[in-house]
PDB file of C-alpha atoms in Angstrom:
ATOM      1  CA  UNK K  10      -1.298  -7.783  13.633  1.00 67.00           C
ATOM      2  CA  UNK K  11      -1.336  -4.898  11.481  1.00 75.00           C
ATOM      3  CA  UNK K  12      -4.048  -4.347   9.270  1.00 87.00           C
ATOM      4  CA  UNK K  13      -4.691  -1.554   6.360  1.00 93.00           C
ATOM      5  CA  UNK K  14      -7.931  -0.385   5.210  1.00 96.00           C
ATOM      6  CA  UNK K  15      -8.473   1.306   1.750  1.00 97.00           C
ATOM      7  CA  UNK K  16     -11.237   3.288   0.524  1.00 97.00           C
ATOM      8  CA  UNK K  17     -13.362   3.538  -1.829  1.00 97.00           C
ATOM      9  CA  UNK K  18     -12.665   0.216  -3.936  1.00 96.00           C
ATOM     10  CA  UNK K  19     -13.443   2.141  -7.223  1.00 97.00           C
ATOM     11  CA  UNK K  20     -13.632   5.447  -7.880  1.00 97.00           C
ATOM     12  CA  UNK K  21     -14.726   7.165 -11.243  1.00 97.00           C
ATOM     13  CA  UNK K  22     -13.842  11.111 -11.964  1.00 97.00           C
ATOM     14  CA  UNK K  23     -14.114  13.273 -14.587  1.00 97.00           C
ATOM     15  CA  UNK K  24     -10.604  13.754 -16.526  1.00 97.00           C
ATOM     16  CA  UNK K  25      -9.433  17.541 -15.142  1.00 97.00           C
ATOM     17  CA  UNK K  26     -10.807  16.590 -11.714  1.00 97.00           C
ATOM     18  CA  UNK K  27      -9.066  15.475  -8.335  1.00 98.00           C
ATOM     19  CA  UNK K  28      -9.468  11.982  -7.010  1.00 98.00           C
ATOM     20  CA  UNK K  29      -8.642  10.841  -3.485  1.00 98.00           C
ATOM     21  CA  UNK K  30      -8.013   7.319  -1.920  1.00 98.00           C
ATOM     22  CA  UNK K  31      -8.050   7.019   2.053  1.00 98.00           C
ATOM     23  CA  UNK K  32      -6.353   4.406   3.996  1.00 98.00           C
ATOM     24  CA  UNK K  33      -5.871   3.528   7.590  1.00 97.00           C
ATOM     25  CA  UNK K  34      -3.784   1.497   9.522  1.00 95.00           C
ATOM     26  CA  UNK K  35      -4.187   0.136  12.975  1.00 92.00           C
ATOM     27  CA  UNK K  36      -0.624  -0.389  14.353  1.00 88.00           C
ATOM     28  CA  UNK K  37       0.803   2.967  16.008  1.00 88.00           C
ATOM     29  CA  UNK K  38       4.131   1.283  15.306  1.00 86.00           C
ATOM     30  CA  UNK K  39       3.914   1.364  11.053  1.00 89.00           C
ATOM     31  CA  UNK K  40       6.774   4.307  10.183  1.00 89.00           C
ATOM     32  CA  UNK K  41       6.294   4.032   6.380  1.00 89.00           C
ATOM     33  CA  UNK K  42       3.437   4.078   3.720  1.00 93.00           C
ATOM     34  CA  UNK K  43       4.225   3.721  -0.242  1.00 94.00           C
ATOM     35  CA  UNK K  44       1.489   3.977  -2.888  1.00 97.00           C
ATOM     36  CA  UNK K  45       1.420   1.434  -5.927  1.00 97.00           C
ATOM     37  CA  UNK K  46      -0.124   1.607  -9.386  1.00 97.00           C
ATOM     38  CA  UNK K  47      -1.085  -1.251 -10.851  1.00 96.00           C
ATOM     39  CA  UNK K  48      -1.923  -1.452 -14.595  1.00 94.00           C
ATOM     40  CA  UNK K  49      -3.780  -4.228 -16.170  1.00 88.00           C
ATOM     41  CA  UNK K  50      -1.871  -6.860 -16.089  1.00 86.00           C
ATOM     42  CA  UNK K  51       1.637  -5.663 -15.038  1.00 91.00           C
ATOM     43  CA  UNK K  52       3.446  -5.223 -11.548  1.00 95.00           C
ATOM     44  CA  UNK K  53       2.527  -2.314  -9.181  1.00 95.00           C
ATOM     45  CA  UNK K  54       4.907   0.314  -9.478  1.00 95.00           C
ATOM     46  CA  UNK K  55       5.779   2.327  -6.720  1.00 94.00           C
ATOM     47  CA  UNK K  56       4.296   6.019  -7.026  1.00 96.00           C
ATOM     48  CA  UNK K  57       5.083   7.776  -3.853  1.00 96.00           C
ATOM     49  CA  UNK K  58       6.236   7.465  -0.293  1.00 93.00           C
ATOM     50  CA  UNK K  59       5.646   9.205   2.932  1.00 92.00           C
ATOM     51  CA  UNK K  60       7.755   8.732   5.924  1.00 88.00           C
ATOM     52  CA  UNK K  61       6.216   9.068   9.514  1.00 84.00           C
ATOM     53  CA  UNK K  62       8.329  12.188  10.393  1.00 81.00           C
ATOM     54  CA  UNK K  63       6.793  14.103   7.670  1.00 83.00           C
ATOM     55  CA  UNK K  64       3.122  14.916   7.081  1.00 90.00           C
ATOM     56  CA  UNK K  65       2.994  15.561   3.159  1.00 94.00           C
ATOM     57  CA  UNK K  66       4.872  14.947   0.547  1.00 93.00           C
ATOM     58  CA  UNK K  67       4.396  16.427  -2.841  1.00 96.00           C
ATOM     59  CA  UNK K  68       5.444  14.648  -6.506  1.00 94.00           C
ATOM     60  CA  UNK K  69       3.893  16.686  -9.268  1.00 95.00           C
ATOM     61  CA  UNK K  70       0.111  15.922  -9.616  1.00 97.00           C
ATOM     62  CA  UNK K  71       0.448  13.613  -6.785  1.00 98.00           C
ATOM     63  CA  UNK K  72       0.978  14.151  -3.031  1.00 97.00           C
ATOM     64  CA  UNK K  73       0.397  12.284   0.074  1.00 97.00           C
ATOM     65  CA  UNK K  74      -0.881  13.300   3.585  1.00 97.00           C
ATOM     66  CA  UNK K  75      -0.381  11.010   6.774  1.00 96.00           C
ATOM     67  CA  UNK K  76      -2.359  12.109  10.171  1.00 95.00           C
ATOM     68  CA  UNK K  77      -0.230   9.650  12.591  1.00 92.00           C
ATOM     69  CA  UNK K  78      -2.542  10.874  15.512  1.00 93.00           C
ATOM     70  CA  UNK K  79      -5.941   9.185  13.559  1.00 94.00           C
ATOM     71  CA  UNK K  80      -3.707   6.509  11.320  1.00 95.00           C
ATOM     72  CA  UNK K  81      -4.537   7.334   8.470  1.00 95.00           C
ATOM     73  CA  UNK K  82      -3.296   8.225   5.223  1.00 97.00           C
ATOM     74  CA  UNK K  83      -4.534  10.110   1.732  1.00 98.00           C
ATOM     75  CA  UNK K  84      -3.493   9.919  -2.095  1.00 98.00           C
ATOM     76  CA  UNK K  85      -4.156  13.141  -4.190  1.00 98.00           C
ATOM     77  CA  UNK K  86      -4.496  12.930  -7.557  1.00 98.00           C
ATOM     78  CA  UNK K  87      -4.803  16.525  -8.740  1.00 97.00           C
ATOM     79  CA  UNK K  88      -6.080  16.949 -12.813  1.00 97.00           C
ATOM     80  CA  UNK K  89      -6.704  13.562 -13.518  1.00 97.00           C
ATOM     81  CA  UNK K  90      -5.354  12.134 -17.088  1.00 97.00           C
ATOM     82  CA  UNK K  91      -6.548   9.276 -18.732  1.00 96.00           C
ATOM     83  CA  UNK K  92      -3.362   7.575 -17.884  1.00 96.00           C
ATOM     84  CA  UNK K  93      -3.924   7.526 -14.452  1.00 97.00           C
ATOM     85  CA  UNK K  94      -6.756   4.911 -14.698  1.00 97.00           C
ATOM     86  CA  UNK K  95      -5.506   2.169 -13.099  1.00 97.00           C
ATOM     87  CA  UNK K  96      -5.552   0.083  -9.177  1.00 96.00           C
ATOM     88  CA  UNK K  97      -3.737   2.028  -6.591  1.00 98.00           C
ATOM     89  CA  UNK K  98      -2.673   0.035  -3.390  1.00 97.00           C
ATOM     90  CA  UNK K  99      -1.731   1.931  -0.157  1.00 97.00           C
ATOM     91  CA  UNK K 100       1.070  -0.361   2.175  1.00 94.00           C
ATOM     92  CA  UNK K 101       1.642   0.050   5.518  1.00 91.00           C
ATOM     93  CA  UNK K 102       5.147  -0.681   6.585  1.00 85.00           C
ATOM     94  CA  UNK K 103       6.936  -1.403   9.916  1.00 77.00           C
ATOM     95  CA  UNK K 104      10.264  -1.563   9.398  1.00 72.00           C
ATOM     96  CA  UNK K 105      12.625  -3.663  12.522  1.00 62.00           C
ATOM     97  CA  UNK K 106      16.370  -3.870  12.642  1.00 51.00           C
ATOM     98  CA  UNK K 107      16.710  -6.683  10.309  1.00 56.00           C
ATOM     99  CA  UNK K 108      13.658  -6.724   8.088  1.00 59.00           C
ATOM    100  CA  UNK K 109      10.904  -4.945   6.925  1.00 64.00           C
ATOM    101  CA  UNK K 110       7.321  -6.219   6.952  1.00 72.00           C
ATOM    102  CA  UNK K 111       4.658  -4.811   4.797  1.00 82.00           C
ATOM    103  CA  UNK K 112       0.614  -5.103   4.561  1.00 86.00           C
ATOM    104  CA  UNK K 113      -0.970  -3.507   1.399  1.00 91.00           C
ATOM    105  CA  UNK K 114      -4.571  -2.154   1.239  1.00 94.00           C
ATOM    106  CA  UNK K 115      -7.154  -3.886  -0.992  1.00 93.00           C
ATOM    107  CA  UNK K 116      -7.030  -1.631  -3.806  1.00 96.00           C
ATOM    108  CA  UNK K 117      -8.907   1.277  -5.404  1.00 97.00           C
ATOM    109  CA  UNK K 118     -10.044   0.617  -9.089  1.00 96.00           C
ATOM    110  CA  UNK K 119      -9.262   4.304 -10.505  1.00 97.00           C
ATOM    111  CA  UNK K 120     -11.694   5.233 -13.877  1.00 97.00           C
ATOM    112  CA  UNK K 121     -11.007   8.585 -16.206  1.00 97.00           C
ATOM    113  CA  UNK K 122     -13.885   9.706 -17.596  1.00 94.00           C
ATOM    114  CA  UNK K 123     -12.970  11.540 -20.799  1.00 91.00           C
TER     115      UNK K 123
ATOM    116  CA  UNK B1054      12.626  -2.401 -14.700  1.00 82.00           C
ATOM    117  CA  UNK B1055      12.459  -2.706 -11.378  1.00 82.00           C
ATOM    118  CA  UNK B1056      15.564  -5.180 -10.692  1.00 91.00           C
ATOM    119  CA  UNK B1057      13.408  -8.304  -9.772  1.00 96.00           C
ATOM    120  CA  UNK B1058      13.720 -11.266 -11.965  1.00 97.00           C
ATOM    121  CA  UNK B1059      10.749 -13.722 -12.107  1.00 98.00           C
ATOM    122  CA  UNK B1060      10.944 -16.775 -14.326  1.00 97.00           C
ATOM    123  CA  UNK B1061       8.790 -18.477 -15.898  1.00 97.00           C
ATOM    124  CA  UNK B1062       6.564 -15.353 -17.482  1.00 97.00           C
ATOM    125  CA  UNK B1063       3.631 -17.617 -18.813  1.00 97.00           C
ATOM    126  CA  UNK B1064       2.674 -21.231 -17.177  1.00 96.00           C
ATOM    127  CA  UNK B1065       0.227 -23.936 -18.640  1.00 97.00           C
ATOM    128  CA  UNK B1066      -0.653 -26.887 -16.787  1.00 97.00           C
ATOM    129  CA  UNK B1067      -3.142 -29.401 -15.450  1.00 97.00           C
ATOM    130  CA  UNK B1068      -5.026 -29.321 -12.594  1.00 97.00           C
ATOM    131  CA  UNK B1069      -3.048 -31.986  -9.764  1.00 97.00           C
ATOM    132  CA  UNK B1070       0.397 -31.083 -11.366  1.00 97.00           C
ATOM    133  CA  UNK B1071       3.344 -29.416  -9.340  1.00 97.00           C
ATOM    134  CA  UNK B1072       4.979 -26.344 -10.917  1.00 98.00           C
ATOM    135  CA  UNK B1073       7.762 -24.185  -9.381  1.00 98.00           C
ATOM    136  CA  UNK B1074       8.022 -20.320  -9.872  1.00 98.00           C
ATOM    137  CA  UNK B1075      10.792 -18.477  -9.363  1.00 98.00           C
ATOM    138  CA  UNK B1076      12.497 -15.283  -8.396  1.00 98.00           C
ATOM    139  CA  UNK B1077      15.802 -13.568  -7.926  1.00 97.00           C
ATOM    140  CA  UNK B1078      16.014 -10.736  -5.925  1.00 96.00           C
ATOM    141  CA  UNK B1079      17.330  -7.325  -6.662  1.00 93.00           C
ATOM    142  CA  UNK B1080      21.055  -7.027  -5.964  1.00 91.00           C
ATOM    143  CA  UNK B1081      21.594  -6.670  -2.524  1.00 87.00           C
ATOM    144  CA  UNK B1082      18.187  -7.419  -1.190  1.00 90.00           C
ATOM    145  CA  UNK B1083      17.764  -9.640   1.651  1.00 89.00           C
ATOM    146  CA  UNK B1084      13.550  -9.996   1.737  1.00 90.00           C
ATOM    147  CA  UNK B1085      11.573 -11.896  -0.963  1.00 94.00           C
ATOM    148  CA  UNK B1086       8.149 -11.802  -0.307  1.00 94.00           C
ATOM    149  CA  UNK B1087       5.406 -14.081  -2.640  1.00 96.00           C
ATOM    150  CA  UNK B1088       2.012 -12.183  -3.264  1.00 95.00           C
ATOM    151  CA  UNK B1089      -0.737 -14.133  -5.508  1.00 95.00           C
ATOM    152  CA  UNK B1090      -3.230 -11.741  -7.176  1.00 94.00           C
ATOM    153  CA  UNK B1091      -6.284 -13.315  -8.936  1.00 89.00           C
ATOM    154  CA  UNK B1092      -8.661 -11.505 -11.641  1.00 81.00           C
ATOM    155  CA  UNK B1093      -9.899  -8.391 -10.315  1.00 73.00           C
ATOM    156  CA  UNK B1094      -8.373  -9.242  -6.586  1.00 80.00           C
ATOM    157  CA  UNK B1095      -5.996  -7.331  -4.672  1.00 87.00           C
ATOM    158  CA  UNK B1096      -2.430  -8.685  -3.589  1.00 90.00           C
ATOM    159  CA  UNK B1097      -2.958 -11.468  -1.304  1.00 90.00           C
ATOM    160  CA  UNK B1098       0.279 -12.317   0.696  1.00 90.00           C
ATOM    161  CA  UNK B1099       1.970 -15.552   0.529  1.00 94.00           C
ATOM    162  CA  UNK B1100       5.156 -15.859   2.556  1.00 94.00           C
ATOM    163  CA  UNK B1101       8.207 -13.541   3.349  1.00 92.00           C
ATOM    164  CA  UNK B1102      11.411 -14.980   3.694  1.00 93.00           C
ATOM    165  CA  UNK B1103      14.696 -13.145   4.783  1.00 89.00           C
ATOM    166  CA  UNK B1104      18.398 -13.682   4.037  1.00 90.00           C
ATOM    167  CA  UNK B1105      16.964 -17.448   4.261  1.00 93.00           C
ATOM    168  CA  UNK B1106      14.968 -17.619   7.058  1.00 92.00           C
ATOM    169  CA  UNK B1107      10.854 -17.580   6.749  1.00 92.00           C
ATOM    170  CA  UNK B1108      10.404 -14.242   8.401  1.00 87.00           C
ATOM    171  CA  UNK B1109       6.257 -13.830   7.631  1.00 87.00           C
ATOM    172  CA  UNK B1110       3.614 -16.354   6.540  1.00 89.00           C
ATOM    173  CA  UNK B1111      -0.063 -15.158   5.285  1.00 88.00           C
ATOM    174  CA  UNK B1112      -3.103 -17.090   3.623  1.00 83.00           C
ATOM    175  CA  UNK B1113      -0.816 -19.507   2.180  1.00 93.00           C
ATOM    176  CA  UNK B1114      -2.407 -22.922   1.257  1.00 94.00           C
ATOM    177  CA  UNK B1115      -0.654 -25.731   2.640  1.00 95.00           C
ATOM    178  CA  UNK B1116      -0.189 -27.241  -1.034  1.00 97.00           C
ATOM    179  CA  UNK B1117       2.107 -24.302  -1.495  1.00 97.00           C
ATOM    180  CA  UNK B1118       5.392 -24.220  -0.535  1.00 96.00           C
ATOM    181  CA  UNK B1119       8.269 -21.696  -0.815  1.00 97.00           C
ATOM    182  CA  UNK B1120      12.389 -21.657  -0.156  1.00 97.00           C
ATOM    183  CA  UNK B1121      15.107 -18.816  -0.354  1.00 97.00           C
ATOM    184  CA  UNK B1122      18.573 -20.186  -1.142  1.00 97.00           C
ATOM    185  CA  UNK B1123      21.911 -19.196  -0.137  1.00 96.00           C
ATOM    186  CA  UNK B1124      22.460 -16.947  -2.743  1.00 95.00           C
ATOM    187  CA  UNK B1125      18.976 -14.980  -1.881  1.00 95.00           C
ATOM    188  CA  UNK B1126      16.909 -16.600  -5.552  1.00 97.00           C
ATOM    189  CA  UNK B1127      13.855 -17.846  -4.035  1.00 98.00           C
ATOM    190  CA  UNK B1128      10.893 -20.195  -5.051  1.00 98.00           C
ATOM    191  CA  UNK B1129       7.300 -20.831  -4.599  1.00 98.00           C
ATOM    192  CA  UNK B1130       6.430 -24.307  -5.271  1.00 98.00           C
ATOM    193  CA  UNK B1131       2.319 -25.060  -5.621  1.00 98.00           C
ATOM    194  CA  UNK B1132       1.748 -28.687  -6.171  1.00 97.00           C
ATOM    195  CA  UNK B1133      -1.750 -30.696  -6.235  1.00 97.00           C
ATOM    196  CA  UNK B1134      -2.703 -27.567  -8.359  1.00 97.00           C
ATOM    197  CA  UNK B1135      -6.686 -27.081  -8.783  1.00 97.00           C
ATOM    198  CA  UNK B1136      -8.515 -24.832 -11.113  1.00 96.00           C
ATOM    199  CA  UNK B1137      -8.525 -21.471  -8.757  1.00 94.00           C
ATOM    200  CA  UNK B1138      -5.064 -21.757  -7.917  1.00 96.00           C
ATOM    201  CA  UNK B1139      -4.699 -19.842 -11.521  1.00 96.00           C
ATOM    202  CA  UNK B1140      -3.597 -16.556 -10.990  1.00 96.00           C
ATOM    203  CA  UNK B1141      -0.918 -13.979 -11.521  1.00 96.00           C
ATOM    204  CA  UNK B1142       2.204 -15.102  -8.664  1.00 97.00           C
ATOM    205  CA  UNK B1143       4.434 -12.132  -7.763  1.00 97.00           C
ATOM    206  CA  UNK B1144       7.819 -11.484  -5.701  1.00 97.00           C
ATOM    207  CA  UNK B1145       9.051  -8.657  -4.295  1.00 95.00           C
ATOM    208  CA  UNK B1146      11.811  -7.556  -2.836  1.00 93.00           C
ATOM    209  CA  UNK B1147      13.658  -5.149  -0.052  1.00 88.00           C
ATOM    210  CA  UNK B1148      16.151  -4.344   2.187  1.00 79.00           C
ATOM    211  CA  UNK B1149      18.622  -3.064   0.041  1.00 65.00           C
ATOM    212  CA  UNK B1150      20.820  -0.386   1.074  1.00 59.00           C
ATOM    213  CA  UNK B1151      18.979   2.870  -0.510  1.00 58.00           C
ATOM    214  CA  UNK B1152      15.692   1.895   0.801  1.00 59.00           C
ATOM    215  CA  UNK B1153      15.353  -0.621   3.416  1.00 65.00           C
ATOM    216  CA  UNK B1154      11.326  -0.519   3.493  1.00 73.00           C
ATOM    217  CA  UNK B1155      10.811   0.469  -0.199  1.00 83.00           C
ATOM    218  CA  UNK B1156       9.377  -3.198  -2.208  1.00 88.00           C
ATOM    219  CA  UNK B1157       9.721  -3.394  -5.666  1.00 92.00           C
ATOM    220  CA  UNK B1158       7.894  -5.778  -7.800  1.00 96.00           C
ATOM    221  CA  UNK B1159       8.740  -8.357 -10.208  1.00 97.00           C
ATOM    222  CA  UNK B1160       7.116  -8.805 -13.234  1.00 96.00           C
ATOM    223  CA  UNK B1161       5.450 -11.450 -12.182  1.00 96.00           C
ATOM    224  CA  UNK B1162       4.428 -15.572 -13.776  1.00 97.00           C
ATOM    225  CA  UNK B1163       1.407 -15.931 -14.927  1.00 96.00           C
ATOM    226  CA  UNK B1164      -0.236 -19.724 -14.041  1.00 97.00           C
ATOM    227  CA  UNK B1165      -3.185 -20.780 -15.946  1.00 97.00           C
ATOM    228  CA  UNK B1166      -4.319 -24.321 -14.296  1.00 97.00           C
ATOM    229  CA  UNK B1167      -6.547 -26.461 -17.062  1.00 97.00           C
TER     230      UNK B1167
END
């Protein structure tokens, strides 16, 4: 079955500076990857999207790269804020005719250093 | 607010009890899915249902047991409950018309077993 990777688990940058999570997926078949933040103790929130016909996707400070040919898929944080210290979750989604099925990455713990 | 309703927010009970979380779906989703999510852990998935039928299962203990009704509300019943079945219990839902893949996130119950 499908299966998502995510790296690094935590992460630490210096407030102005860019962070990146990496993910890959292992079915050729997945056509749609979210992002999630998840603050401390409330429900991930979906950030972004990308959309296997496209191969970035822009929202503000954050955009989103997919390489279908390697599987794998990039967040960009560009100038960091304290707010976005949080856990960010990459998905993998197939979607069929009557359902959509959806495997999340194991997280990346995301510090702000002031 | 994302649209998903999950009820009750807060849970306190002993450890070989039976308690019953619920969820109702945003309108005009057909998927509930059931993620638990202990300290510090990523989203472990339950069990997905669709309009009904039990579409997806993952690590879910056979203690645990879940249902999605007729009028798409689902629940997640955990009986014979032990110490490290305390954890923060989540549903999600898709396959509404604007979005079929995108999941949104209820707010989640939290269950503290004693």
């Amino acid at each position: 079955g499908e299966n998502v990777e995510q790296h690094p688990s935590t992460l630490s940058v210096q407030e102005g500076d860019s962070a990146v999570i990496k993910c890959t997926y292992s079915d050729s078949a997945s056509n749609y990857f979210p992002w999630y933040k998840q603050e401390l103790g409330k429900r991930p929130q979906l950030i972004i999207d990308i959309r296997s016909n496209v191969g970035e996707k822009k929202d503000q400070r954050i955009a989103v790269t997919l390489n279908k040919t390697a599987k794998h898929f990039s967040l960009h944080i560009t100038e960091t804020q304290p707010e976005d210290s949080a856990v960010y979750f990459c998905a993998a989604s197939i979607e069929y005719s009557s359902a959509s099925k959806i495997i999340f990455g194991s997280g990346t713990r995301l510090s702000i250093r002031p | 607010d994302s649209g998903v309703t999950q009820t009750p927010k807060h849970l306190i009970t002993a450890t070989g009890q039976r308690v019953t979380l619920r969820c109702s779906p945003r309108s005009g989703d057909l998927s509930v899915y059931w993620y638990q999510q202990s300290l510090d852990q990523g989203l472990q998935f339950l069990i997905q249902y669709y309009n009904g039928e039990e579409r997806a299962k993952g690590n879910i203990l056979e203690r645990f047991s879940a249902q999605q009704f007729p009028d798409l509300h689902s629940e997640l019943n955990l009986s014979s409950l032990e110490l490290g079945d305390s954890a923060l219990y989540f549903c999600a839902s898709s396959g509404g018309s604007d979005s079929r893949n995108t999941i949104y996130f209820g707010e989640g119950s939290w269950l503290t077993v004693v």
